[in-house]
PDB file of C-alpha atoms in Angstrom:
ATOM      1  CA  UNK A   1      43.498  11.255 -12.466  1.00  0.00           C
ATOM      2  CA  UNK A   2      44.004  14.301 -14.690  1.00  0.00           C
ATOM      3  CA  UNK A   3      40.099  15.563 -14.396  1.00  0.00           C
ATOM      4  CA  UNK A   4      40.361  14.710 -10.602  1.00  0.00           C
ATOM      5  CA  UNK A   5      43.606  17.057 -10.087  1.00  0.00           C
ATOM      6  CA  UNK A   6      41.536  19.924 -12.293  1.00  0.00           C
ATOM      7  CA  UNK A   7      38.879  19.689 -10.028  1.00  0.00           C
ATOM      8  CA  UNK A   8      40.589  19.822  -7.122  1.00  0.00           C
ATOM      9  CA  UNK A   9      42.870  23.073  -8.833  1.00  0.00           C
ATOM     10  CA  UNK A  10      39.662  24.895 -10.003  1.00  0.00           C
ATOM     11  CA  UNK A  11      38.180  24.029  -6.427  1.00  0.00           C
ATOM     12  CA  UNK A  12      41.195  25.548  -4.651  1.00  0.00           C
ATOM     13  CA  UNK A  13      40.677  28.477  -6.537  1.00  0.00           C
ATOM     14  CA  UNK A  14      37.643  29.042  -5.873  1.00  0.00           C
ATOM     15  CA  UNK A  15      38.447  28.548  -2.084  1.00  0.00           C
ATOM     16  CA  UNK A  16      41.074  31.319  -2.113  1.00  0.00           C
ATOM     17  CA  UNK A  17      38.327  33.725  -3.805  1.00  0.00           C
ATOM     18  CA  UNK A  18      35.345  32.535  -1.102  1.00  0.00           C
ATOM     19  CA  UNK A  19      38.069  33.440   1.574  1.00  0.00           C
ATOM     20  CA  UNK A  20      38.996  36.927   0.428  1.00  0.00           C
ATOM     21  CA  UNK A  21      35.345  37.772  -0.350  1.00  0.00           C
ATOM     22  CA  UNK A  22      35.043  39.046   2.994  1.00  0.00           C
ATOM     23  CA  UNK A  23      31.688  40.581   3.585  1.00  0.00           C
ATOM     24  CA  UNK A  24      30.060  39.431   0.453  1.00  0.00           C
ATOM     25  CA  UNK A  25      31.460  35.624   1.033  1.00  0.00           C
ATOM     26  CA  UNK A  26      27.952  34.206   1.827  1.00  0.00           C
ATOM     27  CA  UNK A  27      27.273  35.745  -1.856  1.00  0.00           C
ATOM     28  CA  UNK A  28      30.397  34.445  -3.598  1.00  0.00           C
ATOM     29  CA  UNK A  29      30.204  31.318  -2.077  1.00  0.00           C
ATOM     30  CA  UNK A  30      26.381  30.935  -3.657  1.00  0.00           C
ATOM     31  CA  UNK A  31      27.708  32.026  -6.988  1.00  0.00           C
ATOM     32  CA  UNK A  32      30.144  29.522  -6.961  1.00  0.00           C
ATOM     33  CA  UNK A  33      28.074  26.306  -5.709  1.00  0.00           C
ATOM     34  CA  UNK A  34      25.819  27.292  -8.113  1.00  0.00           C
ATOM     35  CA  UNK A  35      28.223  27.354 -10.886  1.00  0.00           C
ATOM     36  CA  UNK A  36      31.006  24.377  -9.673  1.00  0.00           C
ATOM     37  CA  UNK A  37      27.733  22.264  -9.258  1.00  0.00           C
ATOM     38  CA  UNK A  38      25.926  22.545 -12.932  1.00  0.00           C
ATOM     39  CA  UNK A  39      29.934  21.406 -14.259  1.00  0.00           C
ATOM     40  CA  UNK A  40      29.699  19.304 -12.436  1.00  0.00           C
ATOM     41  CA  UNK A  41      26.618  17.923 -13.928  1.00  0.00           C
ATOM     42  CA  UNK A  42      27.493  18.698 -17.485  1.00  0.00           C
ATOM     43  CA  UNK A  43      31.103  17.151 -16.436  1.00  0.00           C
ATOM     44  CA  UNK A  44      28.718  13.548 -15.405  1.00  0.00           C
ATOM     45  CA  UNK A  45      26.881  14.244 -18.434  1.00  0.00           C
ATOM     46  CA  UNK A  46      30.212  14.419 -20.548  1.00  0.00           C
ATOM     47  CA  UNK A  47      32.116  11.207 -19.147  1.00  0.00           C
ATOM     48  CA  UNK A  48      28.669   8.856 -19.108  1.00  0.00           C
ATOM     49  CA  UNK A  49      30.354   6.864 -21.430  1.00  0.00           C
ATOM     50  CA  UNK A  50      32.979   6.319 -18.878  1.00  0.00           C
ATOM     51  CA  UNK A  51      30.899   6.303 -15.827  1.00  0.00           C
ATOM     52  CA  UNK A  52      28.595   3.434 -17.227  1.00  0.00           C
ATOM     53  CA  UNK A  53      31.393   1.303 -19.279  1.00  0.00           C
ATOM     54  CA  UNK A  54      34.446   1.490 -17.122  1.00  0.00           C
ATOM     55  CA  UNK A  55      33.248   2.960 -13.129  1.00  0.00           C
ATOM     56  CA  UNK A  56      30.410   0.945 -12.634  1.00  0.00           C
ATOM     57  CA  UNK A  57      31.715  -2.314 -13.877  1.00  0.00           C
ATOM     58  CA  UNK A  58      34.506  -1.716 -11.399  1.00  0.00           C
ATOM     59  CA  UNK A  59      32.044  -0.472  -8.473  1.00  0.00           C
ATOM     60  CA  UNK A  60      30.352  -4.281  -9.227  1.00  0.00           C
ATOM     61  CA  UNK A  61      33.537  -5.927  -9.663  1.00  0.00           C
ATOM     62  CA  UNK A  62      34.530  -4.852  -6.223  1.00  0.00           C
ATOM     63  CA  UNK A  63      31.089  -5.663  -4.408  1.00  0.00           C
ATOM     64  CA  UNK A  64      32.115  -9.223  -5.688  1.00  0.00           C
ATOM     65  CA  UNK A  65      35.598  -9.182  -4.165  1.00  0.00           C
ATOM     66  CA  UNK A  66      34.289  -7.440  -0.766  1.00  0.00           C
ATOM     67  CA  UNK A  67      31.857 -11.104  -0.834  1.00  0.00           C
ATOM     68  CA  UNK A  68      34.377 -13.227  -1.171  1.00  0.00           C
ATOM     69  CA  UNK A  69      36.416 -11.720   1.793  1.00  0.00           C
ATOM     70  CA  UNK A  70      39.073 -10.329  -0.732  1.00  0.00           C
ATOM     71  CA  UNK A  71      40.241  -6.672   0.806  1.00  0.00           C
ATOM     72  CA  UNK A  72      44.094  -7.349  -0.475  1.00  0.00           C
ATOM     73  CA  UNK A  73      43.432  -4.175  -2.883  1.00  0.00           C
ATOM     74  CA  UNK A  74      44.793  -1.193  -2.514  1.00  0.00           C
ATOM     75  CA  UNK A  75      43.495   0.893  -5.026  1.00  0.00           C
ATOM     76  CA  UNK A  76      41.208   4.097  -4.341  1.00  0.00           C
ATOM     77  CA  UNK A  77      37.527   3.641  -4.926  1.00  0.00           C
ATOM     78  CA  UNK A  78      36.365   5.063  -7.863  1.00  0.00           C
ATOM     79  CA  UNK A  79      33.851   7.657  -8.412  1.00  0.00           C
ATOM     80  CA  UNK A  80      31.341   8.827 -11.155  1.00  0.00           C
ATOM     81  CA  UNK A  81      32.871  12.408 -12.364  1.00  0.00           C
ATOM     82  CA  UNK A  82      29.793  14.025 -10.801  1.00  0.00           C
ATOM     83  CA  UNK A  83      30.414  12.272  -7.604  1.00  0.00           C
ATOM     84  CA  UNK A  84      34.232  13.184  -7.962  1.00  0.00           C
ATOM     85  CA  UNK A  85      33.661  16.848  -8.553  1.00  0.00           C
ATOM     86  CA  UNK A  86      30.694  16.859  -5.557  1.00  0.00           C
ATOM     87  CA  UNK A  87      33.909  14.782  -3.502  1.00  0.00           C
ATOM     88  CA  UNK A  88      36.141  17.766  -3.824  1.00  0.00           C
ATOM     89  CA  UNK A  89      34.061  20.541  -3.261  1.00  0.00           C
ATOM     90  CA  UNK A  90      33.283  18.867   0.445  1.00  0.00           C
ATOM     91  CA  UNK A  91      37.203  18.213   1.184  1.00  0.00           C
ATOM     92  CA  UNK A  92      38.423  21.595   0.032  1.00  0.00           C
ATOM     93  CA  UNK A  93      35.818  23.409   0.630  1.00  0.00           C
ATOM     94  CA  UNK A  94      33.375  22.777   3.245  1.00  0.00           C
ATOM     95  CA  UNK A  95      35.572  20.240   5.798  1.00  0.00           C
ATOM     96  CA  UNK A  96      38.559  22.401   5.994  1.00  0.00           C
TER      97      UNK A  96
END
């Protein structure tokens, strides 16, 4: 929860900055991509411990309860960090 509300801080940020580029936005908004999406990368290379130990067990865990017709959960679905930190950039970035 704590590296999902960084992302989506540093992502804001980045928003605000894309926004008052102005004329050069296209070129700020490159910069930044390119930047935000090697973290993001080193960020999935970082947690892999986590993403193949805890996420993925989960992911299979609830493929098993969506076959057995169990949808009583209301938890979020969880995401990789790199899919997390690719999540973000679409909501606050480019759907907005």
């Amino acid at each position: 929860e704590e590296t999902k509300q960084f992302l989506e801080d540093h992502t804001s940020s980045m928003k605000k900055d894309i926004s008052d580029a102005d004329q050069d936005m296209l070129t700020v908004y490159v910069k930044y991509w390119t930047e935000y999406s090697n973290g993001a990368q080193y960020l999935n290379l970082l947690y892999g411990y986590l993403n193949t130990q805890f996420v993925k067990k989960r992911q299979v865990n609830d493929h098993d309860q969506l076959l057995d017709c169990n949808l009583e959960s209301n938890e979020q679905p969880l995401f990789e960090i790199g899919e997390m930190a690719l999540d973000c950039w679409t909501k606050i970035i480019i759907e907005p």
